[in-house]
Tab-separated table of C-alpha atoms in Angstrom:
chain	number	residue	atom	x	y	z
A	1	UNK	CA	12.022	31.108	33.259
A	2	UNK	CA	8.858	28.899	33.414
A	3	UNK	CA	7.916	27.592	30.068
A	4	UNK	CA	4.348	28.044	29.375
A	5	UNK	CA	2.523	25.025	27.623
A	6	UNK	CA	-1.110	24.898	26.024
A	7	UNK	CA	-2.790	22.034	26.122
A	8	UNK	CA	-6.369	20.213	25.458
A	9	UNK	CA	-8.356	20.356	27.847
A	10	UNK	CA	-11.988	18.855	28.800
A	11	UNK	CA	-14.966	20.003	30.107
A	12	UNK	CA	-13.200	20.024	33.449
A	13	UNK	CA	-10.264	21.845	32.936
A	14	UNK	CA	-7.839	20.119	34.444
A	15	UNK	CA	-8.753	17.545	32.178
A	16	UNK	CA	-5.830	16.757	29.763
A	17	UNK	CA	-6.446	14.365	27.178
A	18	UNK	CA	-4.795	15.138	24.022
A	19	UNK	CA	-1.884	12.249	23.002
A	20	UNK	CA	0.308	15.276	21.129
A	21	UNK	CA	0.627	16.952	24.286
A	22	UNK	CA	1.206	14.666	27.012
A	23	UNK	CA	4.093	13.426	24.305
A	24	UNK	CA	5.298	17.295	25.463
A	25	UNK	CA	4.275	17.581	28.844
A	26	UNK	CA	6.507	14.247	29.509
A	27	UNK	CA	9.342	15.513	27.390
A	28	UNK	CA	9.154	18.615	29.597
A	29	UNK	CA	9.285	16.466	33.001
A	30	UNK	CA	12.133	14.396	31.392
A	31	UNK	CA	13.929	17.484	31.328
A	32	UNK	CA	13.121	18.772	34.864
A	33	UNK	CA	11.629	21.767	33.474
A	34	UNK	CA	9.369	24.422	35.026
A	35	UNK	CA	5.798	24.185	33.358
A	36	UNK	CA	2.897	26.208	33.489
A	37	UNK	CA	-0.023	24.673	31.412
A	38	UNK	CA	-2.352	26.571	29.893
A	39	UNK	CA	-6.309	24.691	28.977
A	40	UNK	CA	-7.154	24.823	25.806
A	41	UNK	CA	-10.335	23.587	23.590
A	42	UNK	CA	-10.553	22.979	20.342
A	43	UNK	CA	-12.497	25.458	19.184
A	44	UNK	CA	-10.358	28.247	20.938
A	45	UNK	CA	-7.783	28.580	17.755
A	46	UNK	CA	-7.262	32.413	18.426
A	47	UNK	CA	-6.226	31.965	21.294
A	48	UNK	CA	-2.995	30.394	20.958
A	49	UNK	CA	0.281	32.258	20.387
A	50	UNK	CA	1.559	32.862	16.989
A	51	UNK	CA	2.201	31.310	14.927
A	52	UNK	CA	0.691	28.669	15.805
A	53	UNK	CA	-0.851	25.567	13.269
A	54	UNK	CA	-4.297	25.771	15.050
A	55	UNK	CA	-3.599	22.430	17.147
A	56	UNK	CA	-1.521	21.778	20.217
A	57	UNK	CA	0.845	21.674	22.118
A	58	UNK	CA	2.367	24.791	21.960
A	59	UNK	CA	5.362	25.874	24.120
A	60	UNK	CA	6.565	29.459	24.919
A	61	UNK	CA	10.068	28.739	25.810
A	62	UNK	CA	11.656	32.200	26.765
A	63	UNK	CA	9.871	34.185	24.168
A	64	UNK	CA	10.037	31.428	21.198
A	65	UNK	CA	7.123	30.030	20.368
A	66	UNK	CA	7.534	26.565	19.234
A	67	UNK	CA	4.039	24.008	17.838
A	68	UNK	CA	3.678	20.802	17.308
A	69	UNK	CA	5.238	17.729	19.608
A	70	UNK	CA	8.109	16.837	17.505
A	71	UNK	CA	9.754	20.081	17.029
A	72	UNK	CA	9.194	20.833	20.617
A	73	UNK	CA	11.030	17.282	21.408
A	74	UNK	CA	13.875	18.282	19.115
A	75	UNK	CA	14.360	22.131	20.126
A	76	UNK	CA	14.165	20.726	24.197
A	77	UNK	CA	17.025	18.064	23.568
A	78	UNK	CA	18.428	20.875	21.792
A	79	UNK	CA	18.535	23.797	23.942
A	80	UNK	CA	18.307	21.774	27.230
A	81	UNK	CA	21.527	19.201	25.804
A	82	UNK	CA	22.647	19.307	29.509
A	83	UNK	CA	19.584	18.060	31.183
A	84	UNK	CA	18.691	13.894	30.278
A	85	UNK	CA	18.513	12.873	26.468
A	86	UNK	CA	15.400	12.639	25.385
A	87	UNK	CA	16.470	10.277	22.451
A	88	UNK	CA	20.622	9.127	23.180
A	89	UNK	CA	21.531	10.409	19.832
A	90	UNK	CA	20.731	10.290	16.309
A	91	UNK	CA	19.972	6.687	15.808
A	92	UNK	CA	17.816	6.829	19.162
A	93	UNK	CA	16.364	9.909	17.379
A	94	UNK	CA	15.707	8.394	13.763
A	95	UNK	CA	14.189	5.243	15.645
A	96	UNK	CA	12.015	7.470	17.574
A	97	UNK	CA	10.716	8.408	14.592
A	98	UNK	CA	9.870	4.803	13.404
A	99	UNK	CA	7.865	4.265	16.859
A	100	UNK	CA	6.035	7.525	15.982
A	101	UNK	CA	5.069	6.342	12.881
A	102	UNK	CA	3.780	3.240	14.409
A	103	UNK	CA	1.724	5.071	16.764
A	104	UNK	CA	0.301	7.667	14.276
A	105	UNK	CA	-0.258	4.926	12.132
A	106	UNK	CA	-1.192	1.747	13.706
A	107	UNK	CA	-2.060	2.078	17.672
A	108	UNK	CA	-4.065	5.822	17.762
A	109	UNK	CA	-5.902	4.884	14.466
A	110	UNK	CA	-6.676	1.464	16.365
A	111	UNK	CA	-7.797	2.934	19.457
A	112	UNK	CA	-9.879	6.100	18.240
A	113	UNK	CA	-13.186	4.160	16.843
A	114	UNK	CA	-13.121	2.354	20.403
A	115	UNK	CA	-13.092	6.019	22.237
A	116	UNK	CA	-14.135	8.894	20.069
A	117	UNK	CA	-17.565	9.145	21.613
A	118	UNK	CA	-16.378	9.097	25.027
A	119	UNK	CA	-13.690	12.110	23.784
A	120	UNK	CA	-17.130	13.715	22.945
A	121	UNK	CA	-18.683	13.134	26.187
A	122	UNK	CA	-15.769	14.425	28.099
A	123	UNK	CA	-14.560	17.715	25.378
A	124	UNK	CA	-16.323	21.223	26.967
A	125	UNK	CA	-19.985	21.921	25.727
A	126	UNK	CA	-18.838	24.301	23.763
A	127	UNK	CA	-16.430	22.106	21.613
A	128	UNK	CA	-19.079	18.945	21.537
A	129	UNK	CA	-20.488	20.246	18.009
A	130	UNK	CA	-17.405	21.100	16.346
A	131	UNK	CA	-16.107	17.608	17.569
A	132	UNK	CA	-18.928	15.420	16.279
A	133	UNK	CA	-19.592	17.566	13.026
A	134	UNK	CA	-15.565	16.878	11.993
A	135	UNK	CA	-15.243	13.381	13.472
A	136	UNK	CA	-18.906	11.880	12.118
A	137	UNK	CA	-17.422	14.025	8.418
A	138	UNK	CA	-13.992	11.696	8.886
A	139	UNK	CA	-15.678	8.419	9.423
A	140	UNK	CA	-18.877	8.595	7.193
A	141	UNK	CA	-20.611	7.559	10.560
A	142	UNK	CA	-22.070	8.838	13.759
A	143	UNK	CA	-19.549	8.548	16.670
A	144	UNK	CA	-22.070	5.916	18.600
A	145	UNK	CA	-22.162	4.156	15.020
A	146	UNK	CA	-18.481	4.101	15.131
A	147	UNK	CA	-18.196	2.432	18.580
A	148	UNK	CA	-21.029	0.307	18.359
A	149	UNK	CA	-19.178	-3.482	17.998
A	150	UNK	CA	-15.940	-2.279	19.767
A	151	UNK	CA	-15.944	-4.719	21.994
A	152	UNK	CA	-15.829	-7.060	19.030
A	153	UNK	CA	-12.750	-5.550	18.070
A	154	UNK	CA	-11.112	-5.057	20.898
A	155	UNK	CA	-8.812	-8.746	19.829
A	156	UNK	CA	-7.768	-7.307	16.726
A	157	UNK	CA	-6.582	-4.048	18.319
A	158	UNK	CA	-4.780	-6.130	21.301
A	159	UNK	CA	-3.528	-8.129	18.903
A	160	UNK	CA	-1.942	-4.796	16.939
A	161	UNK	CA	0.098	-4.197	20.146
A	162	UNK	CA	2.300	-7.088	19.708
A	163	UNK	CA	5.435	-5.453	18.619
A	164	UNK	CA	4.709	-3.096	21.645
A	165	UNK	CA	4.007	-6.004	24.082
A	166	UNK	CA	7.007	-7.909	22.916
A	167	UNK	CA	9.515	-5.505	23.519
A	168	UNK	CA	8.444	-4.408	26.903
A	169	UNK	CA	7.598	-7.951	28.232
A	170	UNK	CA	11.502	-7.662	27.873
A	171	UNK	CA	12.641	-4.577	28.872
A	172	UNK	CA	11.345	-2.195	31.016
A	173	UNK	CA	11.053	0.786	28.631
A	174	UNK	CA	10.920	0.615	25.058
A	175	UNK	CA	14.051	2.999	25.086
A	176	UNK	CA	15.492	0.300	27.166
A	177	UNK	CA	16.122	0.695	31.084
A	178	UNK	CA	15.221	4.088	31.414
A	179	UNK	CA	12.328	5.845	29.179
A	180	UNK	CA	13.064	7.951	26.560
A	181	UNK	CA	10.945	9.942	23.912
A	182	UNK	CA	9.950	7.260	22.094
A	183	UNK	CA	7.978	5.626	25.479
A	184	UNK	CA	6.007	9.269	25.864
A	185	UNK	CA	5.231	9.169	22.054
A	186	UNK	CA	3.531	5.756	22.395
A	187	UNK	CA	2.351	6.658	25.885
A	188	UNK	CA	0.966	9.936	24.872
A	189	UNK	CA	-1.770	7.480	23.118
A	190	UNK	CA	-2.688	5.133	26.297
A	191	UNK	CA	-2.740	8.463	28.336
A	192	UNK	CA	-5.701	9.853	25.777
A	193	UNK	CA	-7.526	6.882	26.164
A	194	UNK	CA	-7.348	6.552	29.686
A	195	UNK	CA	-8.537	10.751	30.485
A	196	UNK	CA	-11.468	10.147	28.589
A	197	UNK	CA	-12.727	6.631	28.877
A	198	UNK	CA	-13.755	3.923	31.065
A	199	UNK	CA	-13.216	1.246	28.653
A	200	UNK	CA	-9.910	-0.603	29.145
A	201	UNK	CA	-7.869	-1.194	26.110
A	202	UNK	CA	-5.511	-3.429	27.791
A	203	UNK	CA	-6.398	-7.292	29.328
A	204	UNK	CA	-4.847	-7.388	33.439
A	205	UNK	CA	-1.859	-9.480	32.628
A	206	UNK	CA	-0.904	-7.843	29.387
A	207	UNK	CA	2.838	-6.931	29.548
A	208	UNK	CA	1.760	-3.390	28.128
A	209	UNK	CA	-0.579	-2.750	31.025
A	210	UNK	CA	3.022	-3.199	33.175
A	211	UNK	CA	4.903	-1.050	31.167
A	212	UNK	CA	2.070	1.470	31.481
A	213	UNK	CA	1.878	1.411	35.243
A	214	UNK	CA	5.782	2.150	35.054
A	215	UNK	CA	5.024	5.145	33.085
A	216	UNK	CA	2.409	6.359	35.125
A	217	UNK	CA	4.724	6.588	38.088
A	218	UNK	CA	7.544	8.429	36.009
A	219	UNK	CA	8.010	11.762	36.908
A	220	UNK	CA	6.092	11.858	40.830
A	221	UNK	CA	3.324	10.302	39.418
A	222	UNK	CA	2.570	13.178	36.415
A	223	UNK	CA	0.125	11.232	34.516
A	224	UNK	CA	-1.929	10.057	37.200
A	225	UNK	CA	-2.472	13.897	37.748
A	226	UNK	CA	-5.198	14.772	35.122
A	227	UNK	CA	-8.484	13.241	35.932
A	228	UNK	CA	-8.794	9.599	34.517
A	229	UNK	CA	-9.791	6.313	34.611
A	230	UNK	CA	-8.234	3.012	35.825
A	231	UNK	CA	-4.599	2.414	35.729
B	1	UNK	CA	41.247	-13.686	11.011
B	2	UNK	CA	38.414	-14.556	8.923
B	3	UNK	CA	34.666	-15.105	10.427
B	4	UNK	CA	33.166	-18.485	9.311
B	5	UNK	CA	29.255	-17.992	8.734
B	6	UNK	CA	26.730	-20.961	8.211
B	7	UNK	CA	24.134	-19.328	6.323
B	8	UNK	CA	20.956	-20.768	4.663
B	9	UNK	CA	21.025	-21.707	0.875
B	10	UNK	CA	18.510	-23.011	-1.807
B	11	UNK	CA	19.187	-25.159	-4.571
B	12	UNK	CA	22.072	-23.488	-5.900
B	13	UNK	CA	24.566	-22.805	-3.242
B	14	UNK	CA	25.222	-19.440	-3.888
B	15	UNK	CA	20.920	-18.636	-3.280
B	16	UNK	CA	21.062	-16.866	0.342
B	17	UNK	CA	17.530	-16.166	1.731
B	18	UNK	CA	17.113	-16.630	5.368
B	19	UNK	CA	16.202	-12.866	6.487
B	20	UNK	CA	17.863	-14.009	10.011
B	21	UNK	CA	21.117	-14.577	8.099
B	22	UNK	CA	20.886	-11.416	6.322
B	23	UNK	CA	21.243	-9.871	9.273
B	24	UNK	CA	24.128	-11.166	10.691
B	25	UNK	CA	25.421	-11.051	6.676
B	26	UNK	CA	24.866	-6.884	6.610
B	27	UNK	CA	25.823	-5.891	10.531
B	28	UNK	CA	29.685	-7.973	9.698
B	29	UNK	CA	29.782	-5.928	6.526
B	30	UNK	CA	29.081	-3.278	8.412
B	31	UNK	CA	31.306	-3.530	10.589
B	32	UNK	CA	33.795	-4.292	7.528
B	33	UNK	CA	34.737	-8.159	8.962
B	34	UNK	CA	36.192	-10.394	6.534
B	35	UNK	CA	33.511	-13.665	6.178
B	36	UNK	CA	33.601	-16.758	4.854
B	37	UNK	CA	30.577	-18.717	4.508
B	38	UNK	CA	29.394	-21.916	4.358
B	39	UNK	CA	25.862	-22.580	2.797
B	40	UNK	CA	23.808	-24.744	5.289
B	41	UNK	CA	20.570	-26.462	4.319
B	42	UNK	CA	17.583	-26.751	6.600
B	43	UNK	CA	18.277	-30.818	7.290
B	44	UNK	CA	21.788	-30.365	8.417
B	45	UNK	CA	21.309	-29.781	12.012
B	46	UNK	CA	24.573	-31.697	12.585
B	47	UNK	CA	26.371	-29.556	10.293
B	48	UNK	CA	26.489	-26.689	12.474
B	49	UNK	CA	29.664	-26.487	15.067
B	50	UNK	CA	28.464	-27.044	18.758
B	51	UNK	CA	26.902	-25.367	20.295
B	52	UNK	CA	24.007	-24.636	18.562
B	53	UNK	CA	19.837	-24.248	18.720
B	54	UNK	CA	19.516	-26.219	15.083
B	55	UNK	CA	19.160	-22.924	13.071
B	56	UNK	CA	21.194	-20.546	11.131
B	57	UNK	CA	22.834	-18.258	11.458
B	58	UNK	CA	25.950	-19.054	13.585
B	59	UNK	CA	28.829	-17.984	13.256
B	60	UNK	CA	32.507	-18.934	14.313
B	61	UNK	CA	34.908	-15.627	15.252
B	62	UNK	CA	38.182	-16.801	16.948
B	63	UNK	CA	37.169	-19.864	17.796
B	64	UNK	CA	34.092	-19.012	19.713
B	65	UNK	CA	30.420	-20.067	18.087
B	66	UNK	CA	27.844	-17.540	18.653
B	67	UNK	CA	23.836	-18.382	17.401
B	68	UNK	CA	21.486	-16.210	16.370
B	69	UNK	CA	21.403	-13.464	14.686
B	70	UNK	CA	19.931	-10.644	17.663
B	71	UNK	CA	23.223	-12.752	20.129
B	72	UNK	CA	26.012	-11.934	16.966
B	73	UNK	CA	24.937	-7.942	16.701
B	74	UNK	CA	25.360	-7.777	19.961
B	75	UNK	CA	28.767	-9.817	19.825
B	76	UNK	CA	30.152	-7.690	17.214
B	77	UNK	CA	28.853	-4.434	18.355
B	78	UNK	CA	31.067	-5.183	22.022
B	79	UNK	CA	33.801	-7.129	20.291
B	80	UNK	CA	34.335	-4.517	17.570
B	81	UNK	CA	33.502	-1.555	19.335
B	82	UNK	CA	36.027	0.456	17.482
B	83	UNK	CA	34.520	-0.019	13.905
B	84	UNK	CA	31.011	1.402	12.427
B	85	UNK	CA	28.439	0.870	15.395
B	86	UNK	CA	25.400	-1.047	15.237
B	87	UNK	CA	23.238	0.472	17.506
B	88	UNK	CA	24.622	4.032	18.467
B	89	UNK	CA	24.148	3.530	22.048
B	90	UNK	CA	21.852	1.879	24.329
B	91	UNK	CA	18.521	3.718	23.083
B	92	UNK	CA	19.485	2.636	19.743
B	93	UNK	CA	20.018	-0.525	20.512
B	94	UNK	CA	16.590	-0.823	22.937
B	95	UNK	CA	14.382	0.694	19.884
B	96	UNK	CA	16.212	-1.682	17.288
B	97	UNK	CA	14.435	-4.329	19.752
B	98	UNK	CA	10.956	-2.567	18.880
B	99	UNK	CA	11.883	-2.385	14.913
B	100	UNK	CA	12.944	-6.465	15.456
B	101	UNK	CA	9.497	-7.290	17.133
B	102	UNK	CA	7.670	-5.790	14.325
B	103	UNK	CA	9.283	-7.352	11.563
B	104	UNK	CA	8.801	-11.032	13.736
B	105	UNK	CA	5.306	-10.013	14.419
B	106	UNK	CA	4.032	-7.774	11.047
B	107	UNK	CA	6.480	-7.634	8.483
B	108	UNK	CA	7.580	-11.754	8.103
B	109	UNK	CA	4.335	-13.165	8.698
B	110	UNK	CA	3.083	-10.872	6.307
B	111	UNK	CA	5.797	-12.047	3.691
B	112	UNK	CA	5.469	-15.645	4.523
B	113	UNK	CA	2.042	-16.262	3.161
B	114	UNK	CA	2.939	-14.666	-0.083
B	115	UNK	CA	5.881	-16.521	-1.135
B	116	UNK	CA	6.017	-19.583	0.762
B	117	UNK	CA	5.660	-21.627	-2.270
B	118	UNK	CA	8.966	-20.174	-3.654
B	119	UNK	CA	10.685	-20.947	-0.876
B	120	UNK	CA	9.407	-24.423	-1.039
B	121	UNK	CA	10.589	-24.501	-4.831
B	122	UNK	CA	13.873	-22.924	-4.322
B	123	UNK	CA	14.872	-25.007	-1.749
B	124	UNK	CA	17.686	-27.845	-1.893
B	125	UNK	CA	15.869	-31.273	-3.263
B	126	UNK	CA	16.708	-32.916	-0.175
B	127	UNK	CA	15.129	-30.294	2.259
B	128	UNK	CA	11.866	-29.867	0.031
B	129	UNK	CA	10.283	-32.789	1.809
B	130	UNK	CA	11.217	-31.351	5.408
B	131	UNK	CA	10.376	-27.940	4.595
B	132	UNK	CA	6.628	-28.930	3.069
B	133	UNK	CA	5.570	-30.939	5.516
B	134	UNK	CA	6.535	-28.537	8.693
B	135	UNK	CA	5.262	-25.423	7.129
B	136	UNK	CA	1.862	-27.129	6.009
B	137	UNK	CA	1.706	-28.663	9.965
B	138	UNK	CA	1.854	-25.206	10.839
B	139	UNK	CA	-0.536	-23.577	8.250
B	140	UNK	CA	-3.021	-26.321	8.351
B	141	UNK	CA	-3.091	-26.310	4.537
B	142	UNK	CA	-1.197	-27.245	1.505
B	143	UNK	CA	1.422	-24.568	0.135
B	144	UNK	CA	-0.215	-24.132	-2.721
B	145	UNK	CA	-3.656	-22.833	-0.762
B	146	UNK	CA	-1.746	-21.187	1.764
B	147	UNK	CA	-0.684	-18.546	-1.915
B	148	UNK	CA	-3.288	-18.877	-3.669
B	149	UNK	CA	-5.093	-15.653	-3.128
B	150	UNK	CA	-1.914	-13.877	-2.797
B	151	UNK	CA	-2.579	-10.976	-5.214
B	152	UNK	CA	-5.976	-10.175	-3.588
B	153	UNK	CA	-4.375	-10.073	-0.151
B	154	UNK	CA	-1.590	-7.637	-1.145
B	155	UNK	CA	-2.956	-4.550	-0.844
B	156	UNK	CA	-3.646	-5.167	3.337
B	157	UNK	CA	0.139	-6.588	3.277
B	158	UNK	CA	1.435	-2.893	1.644
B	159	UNK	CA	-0.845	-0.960	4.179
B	160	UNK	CA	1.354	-2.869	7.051
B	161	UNK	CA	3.768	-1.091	6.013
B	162	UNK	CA	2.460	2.222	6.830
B	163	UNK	CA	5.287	3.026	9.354
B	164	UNK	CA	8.208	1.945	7.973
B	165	UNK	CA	7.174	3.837	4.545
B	166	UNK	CA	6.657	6.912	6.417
B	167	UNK	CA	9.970	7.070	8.012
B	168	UNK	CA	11.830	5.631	5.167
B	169	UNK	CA	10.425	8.614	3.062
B	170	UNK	CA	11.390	11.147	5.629
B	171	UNK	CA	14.898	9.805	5.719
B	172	UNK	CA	17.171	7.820	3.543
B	173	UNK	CA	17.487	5.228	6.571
B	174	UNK	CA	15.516	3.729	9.560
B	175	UNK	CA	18.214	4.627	11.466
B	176	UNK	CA	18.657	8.359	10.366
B	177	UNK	CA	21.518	9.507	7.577
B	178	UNK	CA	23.045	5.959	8.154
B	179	UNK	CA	22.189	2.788	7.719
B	180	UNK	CA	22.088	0.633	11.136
B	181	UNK	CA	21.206	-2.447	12.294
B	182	UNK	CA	17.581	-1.831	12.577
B	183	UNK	CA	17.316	-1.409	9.037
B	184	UNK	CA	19.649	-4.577	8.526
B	185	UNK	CA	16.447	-6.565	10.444
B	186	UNK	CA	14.188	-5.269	8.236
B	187	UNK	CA	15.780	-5.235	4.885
B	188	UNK	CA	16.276	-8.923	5.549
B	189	UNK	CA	12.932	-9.716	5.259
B	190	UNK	CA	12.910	-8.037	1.875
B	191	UNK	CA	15.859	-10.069	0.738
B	192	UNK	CA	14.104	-13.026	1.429
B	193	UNK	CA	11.664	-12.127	-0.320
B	194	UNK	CA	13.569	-10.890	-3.288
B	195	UNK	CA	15.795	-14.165	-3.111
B	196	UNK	CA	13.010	-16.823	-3.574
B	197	UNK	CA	10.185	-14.987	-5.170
B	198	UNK	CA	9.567	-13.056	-8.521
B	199	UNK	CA	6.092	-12.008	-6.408
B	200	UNK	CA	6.809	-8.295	-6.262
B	201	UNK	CA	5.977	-7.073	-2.708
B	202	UNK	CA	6.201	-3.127	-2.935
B	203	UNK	CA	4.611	-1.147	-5.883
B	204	UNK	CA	7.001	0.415	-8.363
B	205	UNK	CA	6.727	3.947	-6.937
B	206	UNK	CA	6.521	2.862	-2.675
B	207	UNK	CA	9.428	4.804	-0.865
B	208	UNK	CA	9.807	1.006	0.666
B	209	UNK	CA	11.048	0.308	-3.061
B	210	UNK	CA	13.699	3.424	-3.232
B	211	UNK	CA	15.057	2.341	0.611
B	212	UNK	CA	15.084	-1.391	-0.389
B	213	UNK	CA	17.256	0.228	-3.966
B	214	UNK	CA	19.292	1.998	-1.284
B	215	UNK	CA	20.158	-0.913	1.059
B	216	UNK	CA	21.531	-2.975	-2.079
B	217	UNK	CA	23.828	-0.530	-2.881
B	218	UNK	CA	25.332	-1.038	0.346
B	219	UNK	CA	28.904	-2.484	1.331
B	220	UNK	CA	29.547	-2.883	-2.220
B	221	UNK	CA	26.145	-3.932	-3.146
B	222	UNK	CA	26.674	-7.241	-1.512
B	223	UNK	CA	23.097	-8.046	-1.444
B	224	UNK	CA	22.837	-8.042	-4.884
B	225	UNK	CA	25.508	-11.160	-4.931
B	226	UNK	CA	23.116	-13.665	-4.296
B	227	UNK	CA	21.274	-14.662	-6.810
B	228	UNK	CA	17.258	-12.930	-7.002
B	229	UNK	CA	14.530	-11.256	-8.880
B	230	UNK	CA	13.593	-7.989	-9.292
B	231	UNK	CA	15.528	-5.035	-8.046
């Protein structure tokens, strides 16, 4: 039975730019499972399956419905135990939870005052108010007053990648040889950037521009499928 | 048959604080090796048995030297396979890598600057002269600038810690239910910290401070044998 996933979508639908659920969507792939994706917007909060937390992704797995990115990581490497881990066992799991906390705390916090206005430009009309009215509440700011001097910070942010760029100047995949969980959690956040914006986080020769190239091929090439920019 | 370990002292012999050897100290205790070892002091390059890079730690198992602390976890973890692992598996072991380049790149030089006049003051006479001048060369200021705004800089040092505090307060461990070798890599910072410097790092109530509490209780509470502040 297909699973059926919703996720963020953008003006254009096919559009998918949200860092929680390409986390998911990649998790699915990992396990070879059927998909059907469902666009959301933001806005659209009755229209998701309940229960549901008012965000996504949200999977439909068989009549469960299961919301937010980490539980649907755990119940897939739990009901699908036959198919590739997704995190090698419990200290790959536990771990995985460090590099999430990384992410949630250091790299998507670093790149969302370089982006959020483009995430405005790109997020449906009917979404664009509800976006700017919560973000410009969040940051005390307008969005074009929060991305005014990014290019000024774009060092500092590079330079927050370094325990990122360190490890996969080294190894192909932060879970080692092959990708695991903890690679879709961190490039979940790379993926948002890219679907919405033209400017590049990453210099040409940075290590972590490799390792993201590797991860856009993973999976026939999945993430290259939504519109985006560069590579 | 016993495990000979050089390992970094101050002053007093008994004063361990190199987080590197910490490592190596908590992943053989871990694997419940018996140790032996031999305090070392930063000038004694010829000290160490052959071969060797000129740093600590290195140990001796059976007659074979291994250096470094990342090269002896991975010794132990294939040599003593059969005991407590390390890692749990090759995911583990690829995401300890991540959890190392953070604490090389976030966590220890975000220590260094706060106590690297203790170190300087704990150190043996003899290496106090080496030890000032090469860590000034690299600063490009005395010691005593290098700390002196410590206090006002502390609160940006505790926000760095934003993902290790939020996984060490969802779970007693980095590494899940159990401590591993990621969290040996980390707590070692801490125990250099703790073994030079009565500069208290984490506020009383941080879940940093409980994990910390819970990683000297371990294997007997060794890490409370050398001789520190604080708790």
């Amino acid at each position: 039975m297909i699973i059926t996933m919703y996720d963020l979508a953008g003006a254009e639908a096919d559009r998918r730019f949200s860092p929680f659920c390409w986390r998911a969507r990649m998790a699915l792939a990992h396990k070879g499972l059927a998909v059907e994706t469902v666009p959301w917007g933001f806005t659209e909060k009755d229209k998701l399956p309940q229960p549901n937390a008012g965000r996504v992704p949200v999977i439909v797995d068989n009549g469960t419905v299961v919301n937010d990115s980490t539980a649907i990581a755990d119940w897939l490497e739990q009901h699908y135990a036959d198919k590739p881990t997704l995190f090698g066992g419990g200290t790959g799991r536990a771990l995985s939870r460090f590099v999430q906390n990384w992410t949630e705390t250091v790299l998507q916090p670093g790149i969302i005052p370089l982006v959020v206005l483009d995430i405005h430009r790109h997020s449906r009309p009917q979404d664009q108010e509800y976006f700017r009215r919560s973000r410009e509440e969040r940051f005390g700011r307008t969005l074009e007053e929060v991305v005014r001097d990014r290019e000024a910070r774009l060092p500092a942010f590079r330079a927050s990648l370094d325990p990122l760029r360190r490890t996969v100047e080294r190894q192909d995949f932060l879970s080692g040889e092959a990708p695991a969980y903890a690679d879709y959690i961190v490039f979940g956040a790379f993926q948002w950037a890219r679907a919405i914006s033209d400017f590049e986080l990453l210099a040409a020769d940075d290590p972590v521009r490799a390792w993201r190239r590797r991860m856009l091929d993973l999976h026939g090439g999945l993430a290259r499928s939504t519109p985006a920019y560069g590579n």
